[in-house]
Amino acid sequence: MVNRVSRAKQFLPFDALKGFEQALREKEIEYEDKKELSEDTLQELNNKFNQVENGKYVELKYYKNGRYSEIKGIVTNIDYIKKKIQINKIENISIYDIISILV
């Protein structure tokens, strides 16, 4: 004889299209084109970037994965060879993707 719990399992929701819900959510995200910065803005960014050093608190606005993001935190590494800056030991950001720096 089949017990009630076993019988009830057949009526649990079934996700036949695994990952479909997440794919739909990703389609809802609005993507932006990366903006070209003027020479003056690039020079200003370069001047501010020269003030950045390990252990300093910064606020960055940058372009990643088709949209602009902001991060605030402590600079934990600056890689001059790969041209990346690491914030909070988590986020590695290309210096070419940074559009504003607040030191």
Tab-separated table of C-alpha atoms in Angstrom:
chain	number	residue	atom	x	y	z
A	1	MET	CA	0.000	0.000	0.000
A	2	VAL	CA	1.327	3.466	-0.948
A	3	ASN	CA	1.524	5.887	1.963
A	4	ARG	CA	0.215	9.433	1.702
A	5	VAL	CA	3.681	11.094	1.660
A	6	SER	CA	4.839	9.065	-1.322
A	7	ARG	CA	1.621	9.777	-3.140
A	8	ALA	CA	1.839	13.514	-2.400
A	9	LYS	CA	5.336	13.740	-3.937
A	10	GLN	CA	3.879	13.246	-7.382
A	11	PHE	CA	2.097	16.594	-7.069
A	12	LEU	CA	5.227	18.627	-6.169
A	13	PRO	CA	6.242	21.251	-8.730
A	14	PHE	CA	8.549	19.986	-11.430
A	15	ASP	CA	11.076	22.276	-13.138
A	16	ALA	CA	11.352	20.734	-16.592
A	17	LEU	CA	13.302	23.730	-17.918
A	18	LYS	CA	16.122	24.094	-15.408
A	19	GLY	CA	17.671	27.560	-15.554
A	20	PHE	CA	14.808	28.987	-17.610
A	21	GLU	CA	13.671	31.326	-14.810
A	22	GLN	CA	17.198	32.727	-14.398
A	23	ALA	CA	17.576	33.171	-18.156
A	24	LEU	CA	14.347	35.182	-18.186
A	25	ARG	CA	15.610	37.383	-15.324
A	26	GLU	CA	18.858	38.043	-17.216
A	27	LYS	CA	16.882	39.161	-20.260
A	28	GLU	CA	15.118	41.745	-18.061
A	29	ILE	CA	18.429	43.482	-17.304
A	30	GLU	CA	18.914	46.583	-19.419
A	31	TYR	CA	22.345	46.747	-20.979
A	32	GLU	CA	24.158	49.947	-21.940
A	33	ASP	CA	26.851	50.679	-24.480
A	34	LYS	CA	30.187	51.750	-23.082
A	35	LYS	CA	30.645	55.508	-23.353
A	36	GLU	CA	33.730	56.996	-24.987
A	37	LEU	CA	35.449	59.444	-22.639
A	38	SER	CA	36.830	62.791	-23.755
A	39	GLU	CA	40.545	63.578	-23.583
A	40	ASP	CA	39.917	65.963	-20.667
A	41	THR	CA	38.052	63.291	-18.723
A	42	LEU	CA	40.793	60.744	-19.425
A	43	GLN	CA	43.433	63.196	-18.190
A	44	GLU	CA	41.415	63.878	-15.023
A	45	LEU	CA	41.022	60.133	-14.405
A	46	ASN	CA	44.741	59.633	-14.900
A	47	ASN	CA	45.525	62.367	-12.357
A	48	LYS	CA	43.160	60.828	-9.796
A	49	PHE	CA	44.436	57.319	-10.477
A	50	ASN	CA	47.961	58.506	-9.679
A	51	GLN	CA	46.698	59.387	-6.168
A	52	VAL	CA	45.373	55.858	-5.587
A	53	GLU	CA	47.501	53.467	-3.557
A	54	ASN	CA	47.054	50.246	-1.602
A	55	GLY	CA	45.089	50.732	1.610
A	56	LYS	CA	43.269	53.860	0.410
A	57	TYR	CA	39.485	54.173	0.419
A	58	VAL	CA	38.061	54.866	-3.052
A	59	GLU	CA	34.731	55.079	-4.797
A	60	LEU	CA	34.728	53.905	-8.412
A	61	LYS	CA	32.173	53.918	-11.168
A	62	TYR	CA	33.032	51.414	-13.891
A	63	TYR	CA	31.677	49.471	-16.833
A	64	LYS	CA	31.275	45.709	-16.531
A	65	ASN	CA	29.097	43.093	-18.237
A	66	GLY	CA	27.122	45.591	-20.299
A	67	ARG	CA	26.238	48.053	-17.553
A	68	TYR	CA	27.710	50.597	-15.185
A	69	SER	CA	28.372	49.677	-11.566
A	70	GLU	CA	29.698	51.438	-8.499
A	71	ILE	CA	31.924	50.123	-5.756
A	72	LYS	CA	33.233	51.641	-2.554
A	73	GLY	CA	36.060	50.168	-0.561
A	74	ILE	CA	39.724	49.759	0.193
A	75	VAL	CA	42.260	49.290	-2.596
A	76	THR	CA	43.881	45.913	-1.891
A	77	ASN	CA	46.046	45.595	-5.004
A	78	ILE	CA	47.098	47.602	-8.038
A	79	ASP	CA	48.507	45.516	-10.895
A	80	TYR	CA	50.349	47.896	-13.210
A	81	ILE	CA	51.226	45.116	-15.665
A	82	LYS	CA	47.669	43.813	-16.152
A	83	LYS	CA	46.288	47.329	-15.567
A	84	LYS	CA	43.797	46.225	-12.923
A	85	ILE	CA	42.827	47.496	-9.517
A	86	GLN	CA	41.416	45.248	-6.793
A	87	ILE	CA	38.878	46.575	-4.301
A	88	ASN	CA	38.074	44.807	-0.990
A	89	LYS	CA	40.004	41.683	-2.097
A	90	ILE	CA	36.977	40.824	-4.224
A	91	GLU	CA	36.443	42.930	-7.317
A	92	ASN	CA	39.174	43.228	-9.979
A	93	ILE	CA	38.504	46.152	-12.295
A	94	SER	CA	40.344	47.043	-15.488
A	95	ILE	CA	41.546	50.632	-15.405
A	96	TYR	CA	40.143	51.022	-18.924
A	97	ASP	CA	36.619	50.385	-17.578
A	98	ILE	CA	36.752	53.065	-14.858
A	99	ILE	CA	34.806	56.223	-15.664
A	100	SER	CA	35.086	58.044	-12.320
A	101	ILE	CA	37.273	57.886	-9.240
A	102	LEU	CA	36.669	59.546	-5.902
A	103	VAL	CA	39.728	59.340	-3.653
